[in-house]
mmCIF file of C-alpha atoms in Angstrom:
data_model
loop_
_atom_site.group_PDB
_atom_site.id
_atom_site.type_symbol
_atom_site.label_atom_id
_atom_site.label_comp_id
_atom_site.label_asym_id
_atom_site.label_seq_id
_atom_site.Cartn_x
_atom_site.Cartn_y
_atom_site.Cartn_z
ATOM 1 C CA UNK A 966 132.819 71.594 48.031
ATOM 2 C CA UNK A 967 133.598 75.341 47.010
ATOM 3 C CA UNK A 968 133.949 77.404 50.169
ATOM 4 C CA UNK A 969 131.474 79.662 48.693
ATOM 5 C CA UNK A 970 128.790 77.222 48.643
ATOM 6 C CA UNK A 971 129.724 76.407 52.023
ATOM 7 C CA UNK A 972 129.384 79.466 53.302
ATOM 8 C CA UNK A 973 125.650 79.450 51.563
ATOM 9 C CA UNK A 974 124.868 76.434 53.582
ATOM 10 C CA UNK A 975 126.038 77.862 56.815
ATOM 11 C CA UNK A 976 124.311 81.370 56.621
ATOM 12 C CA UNK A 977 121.084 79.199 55.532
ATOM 13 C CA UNK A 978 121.208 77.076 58.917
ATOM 14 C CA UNK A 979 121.926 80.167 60.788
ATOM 15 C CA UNK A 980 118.955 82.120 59.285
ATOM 16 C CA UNK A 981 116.800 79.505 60.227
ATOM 17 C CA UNK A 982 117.684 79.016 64.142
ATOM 18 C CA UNK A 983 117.844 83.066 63.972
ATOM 19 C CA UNK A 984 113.754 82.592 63.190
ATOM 20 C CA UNK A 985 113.247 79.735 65.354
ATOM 21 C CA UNK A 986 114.285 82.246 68.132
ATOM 22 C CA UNK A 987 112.812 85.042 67.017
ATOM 23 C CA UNK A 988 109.217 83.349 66.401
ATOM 24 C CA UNK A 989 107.554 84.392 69.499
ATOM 25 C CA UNK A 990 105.999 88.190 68.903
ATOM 26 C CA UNK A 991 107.230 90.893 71.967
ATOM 27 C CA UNK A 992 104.418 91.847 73.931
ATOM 28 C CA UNK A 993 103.940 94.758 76.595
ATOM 29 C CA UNK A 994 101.992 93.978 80.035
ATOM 30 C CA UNK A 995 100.702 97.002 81.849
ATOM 31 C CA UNK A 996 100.021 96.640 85.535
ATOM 32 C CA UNK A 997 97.398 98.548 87.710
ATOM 33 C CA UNK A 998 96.653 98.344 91.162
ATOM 34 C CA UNK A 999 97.771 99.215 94.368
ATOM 35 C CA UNK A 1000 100.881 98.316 96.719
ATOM 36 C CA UNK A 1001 100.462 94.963 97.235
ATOM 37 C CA UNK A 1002 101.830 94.875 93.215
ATOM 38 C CA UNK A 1003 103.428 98.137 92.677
ATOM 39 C CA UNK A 1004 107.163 98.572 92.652
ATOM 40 C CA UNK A 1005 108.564 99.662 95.798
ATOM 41 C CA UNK A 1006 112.038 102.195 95.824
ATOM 42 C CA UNK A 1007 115.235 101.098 97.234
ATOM 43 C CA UNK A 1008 114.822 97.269 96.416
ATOM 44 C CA UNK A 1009 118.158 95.795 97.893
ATOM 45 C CA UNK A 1010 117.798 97.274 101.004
ATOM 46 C CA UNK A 1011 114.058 97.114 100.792
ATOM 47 C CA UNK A 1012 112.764 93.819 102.434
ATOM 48 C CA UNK A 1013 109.163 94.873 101.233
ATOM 49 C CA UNK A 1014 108.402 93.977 97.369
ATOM 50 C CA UNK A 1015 105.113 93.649 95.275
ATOM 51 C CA UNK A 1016 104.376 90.539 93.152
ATOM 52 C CA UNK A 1017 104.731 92.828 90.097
ATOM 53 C CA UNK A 1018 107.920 94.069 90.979
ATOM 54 C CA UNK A 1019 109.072 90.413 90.655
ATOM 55 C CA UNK A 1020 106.918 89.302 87.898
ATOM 56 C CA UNK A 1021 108.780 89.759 85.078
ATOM 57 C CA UNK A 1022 111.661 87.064 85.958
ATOM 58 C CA UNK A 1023 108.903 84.509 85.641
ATOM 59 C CA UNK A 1024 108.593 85.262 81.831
ATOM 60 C CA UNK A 1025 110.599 85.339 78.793
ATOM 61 C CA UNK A 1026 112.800 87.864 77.409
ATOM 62 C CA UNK A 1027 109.740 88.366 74.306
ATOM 63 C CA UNK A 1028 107.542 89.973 77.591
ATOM 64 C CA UNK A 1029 108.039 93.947 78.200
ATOM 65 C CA UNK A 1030 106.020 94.979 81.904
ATOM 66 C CA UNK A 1031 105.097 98.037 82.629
ATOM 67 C CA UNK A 1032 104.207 98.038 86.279
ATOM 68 C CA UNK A 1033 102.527 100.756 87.084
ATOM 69 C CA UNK A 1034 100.497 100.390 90.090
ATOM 70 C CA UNK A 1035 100.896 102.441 92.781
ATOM 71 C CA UNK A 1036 100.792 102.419 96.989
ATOM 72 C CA UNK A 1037 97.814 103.230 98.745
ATOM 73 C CA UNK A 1038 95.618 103.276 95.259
ATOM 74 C CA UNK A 1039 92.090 102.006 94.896
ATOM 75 C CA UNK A 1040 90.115 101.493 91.846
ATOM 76 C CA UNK A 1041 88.582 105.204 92.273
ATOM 77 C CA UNK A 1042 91.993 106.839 93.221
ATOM 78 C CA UNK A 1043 94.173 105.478 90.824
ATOM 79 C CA UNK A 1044 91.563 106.933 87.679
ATOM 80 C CA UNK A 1045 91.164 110.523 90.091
ATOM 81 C CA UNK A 1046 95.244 110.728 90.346
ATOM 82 C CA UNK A 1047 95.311 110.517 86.354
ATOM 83 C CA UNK A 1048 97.398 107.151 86.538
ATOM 84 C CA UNK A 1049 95.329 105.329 84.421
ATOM 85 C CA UNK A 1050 95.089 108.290 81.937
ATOM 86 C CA UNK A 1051 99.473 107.800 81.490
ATOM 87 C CA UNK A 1052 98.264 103.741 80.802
ATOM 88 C CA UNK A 1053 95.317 104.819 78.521
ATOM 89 C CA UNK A 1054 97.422 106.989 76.756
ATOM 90 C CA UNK A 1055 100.358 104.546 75.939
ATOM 91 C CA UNK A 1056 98.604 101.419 75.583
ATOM 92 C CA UNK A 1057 98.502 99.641 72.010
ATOM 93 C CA UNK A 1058 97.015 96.783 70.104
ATOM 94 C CA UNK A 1059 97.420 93.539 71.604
ATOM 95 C CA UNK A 1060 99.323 94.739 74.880
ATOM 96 C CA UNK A 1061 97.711 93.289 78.135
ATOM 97 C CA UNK A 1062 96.321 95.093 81.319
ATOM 98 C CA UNK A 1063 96.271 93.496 84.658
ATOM 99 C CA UNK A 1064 93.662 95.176 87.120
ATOM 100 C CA UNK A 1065 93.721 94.235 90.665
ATOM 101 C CA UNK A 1066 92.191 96.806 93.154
ATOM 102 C CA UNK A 1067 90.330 96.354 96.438
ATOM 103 C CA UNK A 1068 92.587 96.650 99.370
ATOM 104 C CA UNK A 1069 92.041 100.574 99.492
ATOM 105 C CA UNK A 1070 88.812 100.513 97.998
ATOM 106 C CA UNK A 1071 87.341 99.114 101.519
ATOM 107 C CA UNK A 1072 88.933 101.882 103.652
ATOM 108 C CA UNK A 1073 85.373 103.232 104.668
ATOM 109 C CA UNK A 1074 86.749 106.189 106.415
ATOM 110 C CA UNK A 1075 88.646 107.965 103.119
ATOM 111 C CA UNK A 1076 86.018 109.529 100.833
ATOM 112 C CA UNK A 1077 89.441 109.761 97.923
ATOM 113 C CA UNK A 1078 89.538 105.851 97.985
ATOM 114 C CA UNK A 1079 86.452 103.878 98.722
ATOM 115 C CA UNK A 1080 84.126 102.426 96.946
ATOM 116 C CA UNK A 1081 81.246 100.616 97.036
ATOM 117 C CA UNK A 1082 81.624 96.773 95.963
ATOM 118 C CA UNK A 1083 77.969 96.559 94.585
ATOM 119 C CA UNK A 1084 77.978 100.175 92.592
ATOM 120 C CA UNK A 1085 80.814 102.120 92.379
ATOM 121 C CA UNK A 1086 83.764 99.402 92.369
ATOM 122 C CA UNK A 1087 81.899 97.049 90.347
ATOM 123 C CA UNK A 1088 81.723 100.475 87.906
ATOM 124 C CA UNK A 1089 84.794 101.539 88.041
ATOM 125 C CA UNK A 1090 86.058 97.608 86.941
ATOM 126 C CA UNK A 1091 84.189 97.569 83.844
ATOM 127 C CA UNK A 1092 85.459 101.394 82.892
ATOM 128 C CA UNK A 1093 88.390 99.921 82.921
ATOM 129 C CA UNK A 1094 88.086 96.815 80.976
ATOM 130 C CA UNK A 1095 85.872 98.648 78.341
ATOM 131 C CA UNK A 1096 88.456 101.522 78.238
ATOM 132 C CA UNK A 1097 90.885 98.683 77.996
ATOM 133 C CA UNK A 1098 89.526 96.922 74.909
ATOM 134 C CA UNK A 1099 88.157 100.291 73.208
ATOM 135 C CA UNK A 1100 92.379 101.016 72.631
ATOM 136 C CA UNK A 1101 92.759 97.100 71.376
ATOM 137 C CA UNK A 1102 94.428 95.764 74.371
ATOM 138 C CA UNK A 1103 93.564 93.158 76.581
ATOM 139 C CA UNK A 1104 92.561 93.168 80.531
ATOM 140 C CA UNK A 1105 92.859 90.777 82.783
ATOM 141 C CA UNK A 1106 90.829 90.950 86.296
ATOM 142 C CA UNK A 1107 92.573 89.578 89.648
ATOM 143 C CA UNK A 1108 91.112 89.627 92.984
ATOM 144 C CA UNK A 1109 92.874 91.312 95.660
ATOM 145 C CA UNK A 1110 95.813 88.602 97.505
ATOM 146 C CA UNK A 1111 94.640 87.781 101.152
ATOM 147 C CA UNK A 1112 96.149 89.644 104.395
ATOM 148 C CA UNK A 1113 97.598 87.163 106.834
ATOM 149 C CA UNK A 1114 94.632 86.962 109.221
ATOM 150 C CA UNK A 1115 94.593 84.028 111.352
ATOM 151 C CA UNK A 1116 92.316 84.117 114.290
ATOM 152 C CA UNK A 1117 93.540 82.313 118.176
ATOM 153 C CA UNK A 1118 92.403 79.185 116.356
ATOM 154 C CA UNK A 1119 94.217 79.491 113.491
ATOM 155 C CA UNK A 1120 91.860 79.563 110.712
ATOM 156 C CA UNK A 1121 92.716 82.267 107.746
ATOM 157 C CA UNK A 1122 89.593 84.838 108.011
ATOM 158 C CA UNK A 1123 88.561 86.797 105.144
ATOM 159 C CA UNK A 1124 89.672 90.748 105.151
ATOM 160 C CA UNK A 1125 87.950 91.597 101.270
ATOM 161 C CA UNK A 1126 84.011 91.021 101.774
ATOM 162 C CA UNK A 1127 82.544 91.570 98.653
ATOM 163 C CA UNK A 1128 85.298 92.799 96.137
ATOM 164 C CA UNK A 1129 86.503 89.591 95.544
ATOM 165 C CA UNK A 1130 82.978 88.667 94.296
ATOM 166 C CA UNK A 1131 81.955 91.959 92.221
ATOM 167 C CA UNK A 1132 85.079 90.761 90.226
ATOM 168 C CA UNK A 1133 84.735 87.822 89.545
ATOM 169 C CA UNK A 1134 81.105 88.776 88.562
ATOM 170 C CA UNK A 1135 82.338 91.628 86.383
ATOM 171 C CA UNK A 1136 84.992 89.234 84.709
ATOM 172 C CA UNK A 1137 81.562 86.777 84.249
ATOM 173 C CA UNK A 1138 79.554 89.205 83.139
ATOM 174 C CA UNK A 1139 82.055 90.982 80.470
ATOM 175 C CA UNK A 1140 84.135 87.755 79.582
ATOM 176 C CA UNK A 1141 87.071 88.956 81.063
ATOM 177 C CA UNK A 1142 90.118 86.088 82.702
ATOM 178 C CA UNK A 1143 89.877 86.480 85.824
ATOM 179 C CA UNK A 1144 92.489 85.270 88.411
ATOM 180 C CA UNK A 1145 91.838 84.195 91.538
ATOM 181 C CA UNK A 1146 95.221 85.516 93.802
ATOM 182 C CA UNK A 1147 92.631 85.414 97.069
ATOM 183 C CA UNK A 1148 91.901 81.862 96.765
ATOM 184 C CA UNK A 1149 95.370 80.848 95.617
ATOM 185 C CA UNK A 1150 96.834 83.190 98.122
ATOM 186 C CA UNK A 1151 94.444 82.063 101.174
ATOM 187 C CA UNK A 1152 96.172 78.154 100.677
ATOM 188 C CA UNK A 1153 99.380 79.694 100.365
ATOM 189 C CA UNK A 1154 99.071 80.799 103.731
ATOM 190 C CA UNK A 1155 97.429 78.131 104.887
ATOM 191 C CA UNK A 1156 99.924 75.908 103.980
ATOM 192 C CA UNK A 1157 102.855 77.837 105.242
ATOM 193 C CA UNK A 1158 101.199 77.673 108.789
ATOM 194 C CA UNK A 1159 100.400 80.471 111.750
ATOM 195 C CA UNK A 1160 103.590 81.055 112.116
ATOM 196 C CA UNK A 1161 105.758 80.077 108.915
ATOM 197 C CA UNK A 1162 103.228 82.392 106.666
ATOM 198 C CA UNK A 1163 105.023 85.367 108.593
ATOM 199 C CA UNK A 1164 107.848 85.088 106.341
ATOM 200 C CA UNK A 1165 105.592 85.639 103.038
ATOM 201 C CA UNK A 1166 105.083 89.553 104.842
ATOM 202 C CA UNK A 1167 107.375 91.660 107.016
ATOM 203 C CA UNK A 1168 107.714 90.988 110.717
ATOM 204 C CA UNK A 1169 111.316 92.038 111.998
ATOM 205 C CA UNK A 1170 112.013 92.663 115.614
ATOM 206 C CA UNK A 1171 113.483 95.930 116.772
ATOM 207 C CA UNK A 1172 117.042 96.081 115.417
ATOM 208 C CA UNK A 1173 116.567 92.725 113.027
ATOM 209 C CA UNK A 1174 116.215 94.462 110.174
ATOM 210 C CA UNK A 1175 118.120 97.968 108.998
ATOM 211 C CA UNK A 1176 115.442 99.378 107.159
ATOM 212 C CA UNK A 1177 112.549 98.778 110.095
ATOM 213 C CA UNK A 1178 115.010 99.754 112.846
ATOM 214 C CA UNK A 1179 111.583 100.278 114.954
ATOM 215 C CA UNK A 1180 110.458 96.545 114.052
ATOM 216 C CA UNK A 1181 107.581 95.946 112.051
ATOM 217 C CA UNK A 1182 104.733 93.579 111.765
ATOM 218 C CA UNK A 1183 102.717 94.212 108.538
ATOM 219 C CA UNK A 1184 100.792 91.099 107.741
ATOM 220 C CA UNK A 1185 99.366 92.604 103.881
ATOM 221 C CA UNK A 1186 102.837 93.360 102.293
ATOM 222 C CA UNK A 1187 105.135 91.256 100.735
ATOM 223 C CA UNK A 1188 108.624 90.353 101.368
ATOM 224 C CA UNK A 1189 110.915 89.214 98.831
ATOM 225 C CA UNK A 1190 109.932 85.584 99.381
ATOM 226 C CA UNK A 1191 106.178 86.167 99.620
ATOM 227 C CA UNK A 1192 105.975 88.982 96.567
ATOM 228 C CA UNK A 1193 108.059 85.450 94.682
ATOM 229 C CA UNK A 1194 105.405 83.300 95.531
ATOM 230 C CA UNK A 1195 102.791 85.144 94.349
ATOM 231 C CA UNK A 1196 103.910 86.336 91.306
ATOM 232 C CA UNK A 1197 104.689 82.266 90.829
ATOM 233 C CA UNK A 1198 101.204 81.790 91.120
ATOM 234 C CA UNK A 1199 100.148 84.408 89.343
ATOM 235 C CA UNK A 1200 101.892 83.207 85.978
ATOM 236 C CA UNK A 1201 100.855 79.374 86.861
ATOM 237 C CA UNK A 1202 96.836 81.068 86.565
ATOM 238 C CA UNK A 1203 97.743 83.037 83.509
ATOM 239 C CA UNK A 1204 98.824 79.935 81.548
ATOM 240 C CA UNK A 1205 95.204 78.421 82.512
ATOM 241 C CA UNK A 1206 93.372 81.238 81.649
ATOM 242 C CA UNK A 1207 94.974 83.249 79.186
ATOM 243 C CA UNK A 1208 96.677 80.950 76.929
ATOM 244 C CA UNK A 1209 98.080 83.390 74.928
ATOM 245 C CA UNK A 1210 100.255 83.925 77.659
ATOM 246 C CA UNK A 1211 101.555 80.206 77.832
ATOM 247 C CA UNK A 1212 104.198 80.364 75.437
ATOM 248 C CA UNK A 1213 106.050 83.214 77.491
ATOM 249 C CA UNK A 1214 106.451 81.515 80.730
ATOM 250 C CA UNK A 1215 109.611 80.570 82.114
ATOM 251 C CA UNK A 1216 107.609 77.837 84.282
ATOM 252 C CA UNK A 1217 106.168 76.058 80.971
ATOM 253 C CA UNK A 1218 110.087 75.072 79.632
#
């Protein structure tokens, strides 16, 4: 065989595994919400993460995430603080947005953050999913992830009323995926225990951990392990309910 047709036959195989890698299109995820997602600063000495922080080593290198929630945000003050206006601005054809508000939006005292679940929440959802699709991108609605809230008898109590509900209703009602972190996130506890489930947040003793010299015990944050978990689930959902998602998980190979 001439070297020259040999060198045909080689570049030929190698174009085609160079397209058998390259088949799966890039796509950008933007993420909205509030701490319990958003990116927190000083991450190796940080023992507090959010599930989006961690998210994107659960999908391929073909997924771009731009997390952009943001501590202490609720569905009214993240749209008043002109976050969602930088998202709105950049977001393009076929991205995806995940929305996931309701921890702030029940803090009854703070006129800047709360909302009511049956008007103004429910509302403020479907802006965003109809802003959302008006630019050509996709949302996705999650419910808020549960607060470790055992009572002396050890049963998980609730801590989101009705804004779990309105959003499932709203995904119902305007035919939007919605994932269900609460539920998944109430059996996570549940089956780490009373006392195990600790680890999934951030309880250090005074002087156990450098960056709570004071001690903490913060039972809605994540740690490291917990903000893991979640985003775990998180992806697991996704691949039920947004198939297009499927073929960029790292758990599916």
């Amino acid at each position: 065989m001439k070297l020259s047709n040999l060198i045909i036959i080689i570049l030929f195989f190698w174009s085609c595994s160079t397209l058998k890698t390259n088949d799966t299109q890039s796509i950008t995820i933007y993420m909205i919400g509030d701490s319990t997602m958003a990116n927190k600063k000083n991450p190796n000495s940080n023992p507090e993460h959010g599930w989006g922080q961690v998210l994107p080593i659960f999908f391929t290198e073909n997924v771009i995430i731009k997390n952009h929630a943001v501590n202490g945000r609720s569905s009214k003050s993240f749209r008043d603080l002109k976050h969602w206006k930088a998202v709105l601005d950049s977001l393009q054809k076929g991205d995806y947005v995940f929305i996931q508000f309701g921890h702030n939006d029940s803090k009854d005292t703070d006129p800047k953050r709360y909302t009511n679940p049956q008007t103004s929440y429910r509302y403020n959802l479907m802006r965003y999913v109809e802003e959302t699709r008006a630019k050509g991108a996709i949302p996705v609605l999650f419910s808020s992830i549960a607060r470790r809230k055992f009572n002396e008898e050890g049963v998980l109590l609730d801590s989101h009323g009705n804004y779990t509900l309105i959003t499932r209703l709203v995904a119902q009602e305007m035919n939007v995926p919605f994932i269900d972190l609460q539920y998944e996130t109430e059996q996570l506890e549940i089956t780490y225990g009373v006392e195990e489930s600790k680890k999934l947040h951030l309880h250090f003793k005074k002087g156990e951990n450098e960056y709570f010299p004071d001690g903490i015990e913060d039972n809605t944050h994540l740690s490291k392990l917990g903000a893991n978990e979640v985003a775990n689930l998180a992806v697991k959902e996704l691949s039920k309910k947004v198939p297009s998602l499927k073929k960029y998980s790292k758990l599916n190979e």
